Each structure stands twice: as C-alpha cells, then as structure tokens.
Amino acid sequence: MSETRLPADVQPVLRIPATPQDVNHMGSIFGGWIMSCVDMAGSIPAAIRARGKVVTRAVEAFEFKKPVLVGDIVSLYADVVSIGNSSLRVDVNVYAQRMINGDMETVKVTEAIVIYVAIDDQGRPRALPDPKTI
C-alpha cells in the first residue's frame, strides 16, 4: 500500500473516474484529458473568489508525475494562492486512487499552477472584488 494519501480535512473541487474513452495509444489516460480537468478544477475557486466569470490566461507550471490509468478515481484539489488586480494564481494538485491487488493506492499524478483573469460581460478584464466584501 502506498504512503501517499488524499489531503486531509479538504474536499476536492472535482472528482472524476478515468474511463477507456480517454486512453491514449500507449494505454494510459491522455494528458489533454488531465489538462482539461485541471483547468475546470482551477476555474472553480477562481470564479468563487472573483465573484463572476474568469478565463484561463496562462499555465505557469504543469508537471505530470505519474500516469493516470483506466479505472482510477481522479481527485483534483485547487486553491487560489495569490491575486493581482484582475488575475488569480491557482495551485492545482491531482491524485489518482487505484485498486492494486485489493488494496486502494493513492498517488499524486499531476501538479499545476494556472493563471485566471476576471472578466466583465464584454470579456474585458475587471478588478477583483475587495476581499473584505466577500
């Protein structure tokens, strides 16, 4: 059994099973599928903090540590780690839980830092609300 565990006392922002439709030609889950999940997960705390629409501006860092396999339950944890005038920097950590010989193993599979920008209804950057009003 692995020593890695899901983060304690924190709920994932997204959990999703890895299915055969997402497999690449090498037999593991396609990296683009994981990137899409990371973007969705990161946008949730960003939109909550921005109190409205956000768009992905950049990916500052993205590291695939281990493969995701068919049947894994993928848990994504995301936190806003810094803010600017209209931008938010979000740290996303991804874990896979898989059954190995009847035991549940948890492995950290991906880490990413994604930058989002709060936008108005016309798609232009807008200032983030004062944290005291949230």
XYZ file of C-alpha atoms in Angstrom:
134
model
C 0.000 0.000 0.000
C 1.259 3.485 -0.878
C 2.179 6.076 1.739
C 0.503 8.808 -0.315
C -2.947 9.844 0.866
C -5.523 12.352 -0.244
C -5.174 15.717 1.516
C -6.775 15.589 4.972
C -9.630 17.893 6.011
C -10.039 19.288 2.486
C -12.644 18.403 -0.104
C -11.621 18.031 -3.745
C -13.190 20.565 -6.082
C -13.644 17.842 -8.691
C -13.667 14.024 -8.728
C -13.960 12.026 -11.908
C -13.323 8.439 -12.999
C -10.793 7.780 -15.762
C -12.554 5.764 -18.470
C -11.431 3.800 -21.544
C -12.642 6.560 -23.897
C -9.831 8.795 -22.548
C -6.939 6.381 -23.229
C -4.029 7.379 -25.464
C -2.268 4.997 -27.856
C 0.155 3.950 -25.083
C -2.613 2.684 -22.771
C -2.681 5.443 -20.149
C -5.056 8.377 -19.899
C -4.420 11.122 -22.466
C -2.579 14.123 -20.986
C -5.003 16.536 -22.637
C -7.863 14.993 -20.652
C -5.961 15.641 -17.426
C -5.134 19.199 -18.535
C -8.828 19.824 -19.201
C -9.748 18.523 -15.736
C -7.058 20.741 -14.158
C -8.438 23.795 -15.973
C -12.003 23.025 -14.838
C -10.904 22.430 -11.242
C -8.768 25.580 -11.113
C -11.554 27.739 -12.502
C -13.913 26.861 -9.637
C -12.082 28.608 -6.752
C -11.019 31.358 -9.182
C -14.630 32.139 -10.132
C -15.747 31.976 -6.496
C -13.021 34.441 -5.440
C -13.666 36.653 -8.474
C -17.415 36.510 -7.818
C -18.023 36.057 -11.511
C -16.614 34.995 -14.842
C -12.967 34.077 -15.268
C -10.914 32.945 -18.238
C -7.685 30.994 -18.376
C -4.800 33.380 -19.092
C -1.773 31.106 -18.772
C -0.384 27.902 -17.401
C 2.607 28.836 -15.280
C 3.623 25.264 -14.477
C 2.337 21.790 -15.285
C 4.054 18.590 -14.269
C 2.881 15.070 -14.981
C 4.384 12.984 -12.180
C 2.783 9.578 -12.799
C 0.323 8.184 -15.327
C -3.409 8.025 -14.763
C -4.868 4.603 -15.568
C -8.292 3.416 -16.663
C -10.407 2.868 -13.551
C -8.569 5.422 -11.412
C -10.702 7.844 -9.436
C -9.086 11.233 -10.067
C -9.400 13.861 -7.305
C -8.450 17.470 -8.023
C -7.695 19.998 -5.290
C -7.413 23.680 -6.162
C -6.640 26.807 -4.133
C -6.173 30.446 -5.023
C -2.633 31.178 -3.850
C -2.253 34.807 -4.947
C -4.208 37.599 -6.576
C -3.446 40.704 -8.600
C -5.778 43.459 -9.742
C -7.741 41.188 -12.095
C -5.722 37.963 -12.067
C -5.693 34.935 -9.795
C -2.964 32.325 -9.440
C -4.386 28.877 -8.645
C -2.453 25.839 -7.428
C -3.985 22.519 -8.565
C -2.922 19.121 -7.237
C -4.208 15.903 -8.765
C -4.343 12.478 -7.132
C -5.387 9.098 -8.509
C -6.845 6.364 -6.351
C -6.493 2.885 -7.802
C -7.092 -0.666 -6.678
C -3.931 -2.793 -6.617
C -4.387 -6.426 -5.536
C -7.436 -5.482 -3.470
C -5.741 -2.527 -1.740
C -6.519 1.101 -2.516
C -3.394 3.003 -3.564
C -3.262 6.791 -3.827
C -0.666 8.509 -5.993
C -0.056 12.155 -6.778
C -0.175 12.311 -10.555
C -0.072 15.991 -11.522
C 0.734 19.469 -10.163
C -0.127 22.704 -11.946
C -0.270 26.446 -11.460
C -2.857 28.178 -13.633
C -3.481 31.923 -14.030
C -7.069 33.137 -14.490
C -8.358 36.639 -15.221
C -11.693 38.002 -14.005
C -13.729 39.390 -16.902
C -16.846 41.508 -17.323
C -19.827 40.724 -19.569
C -17.966 42.131 -22.588
C -14.987 39.842 -21.970
C -12.690 42.618 -20.735
C -10.544 42.234 -17.605
C -12.165 43.629 -14.478
C -10.876 44.330 -10.983
C -11.345 41.632 -8.391
C -13.696 42.489 -5.535
C -12.200 43.657 -2.265
C -11.632 40.546 -0.087
C -13.295 42.362 2.820
C -16.599 42.320 0.922
C -16.531 38.607 0.234
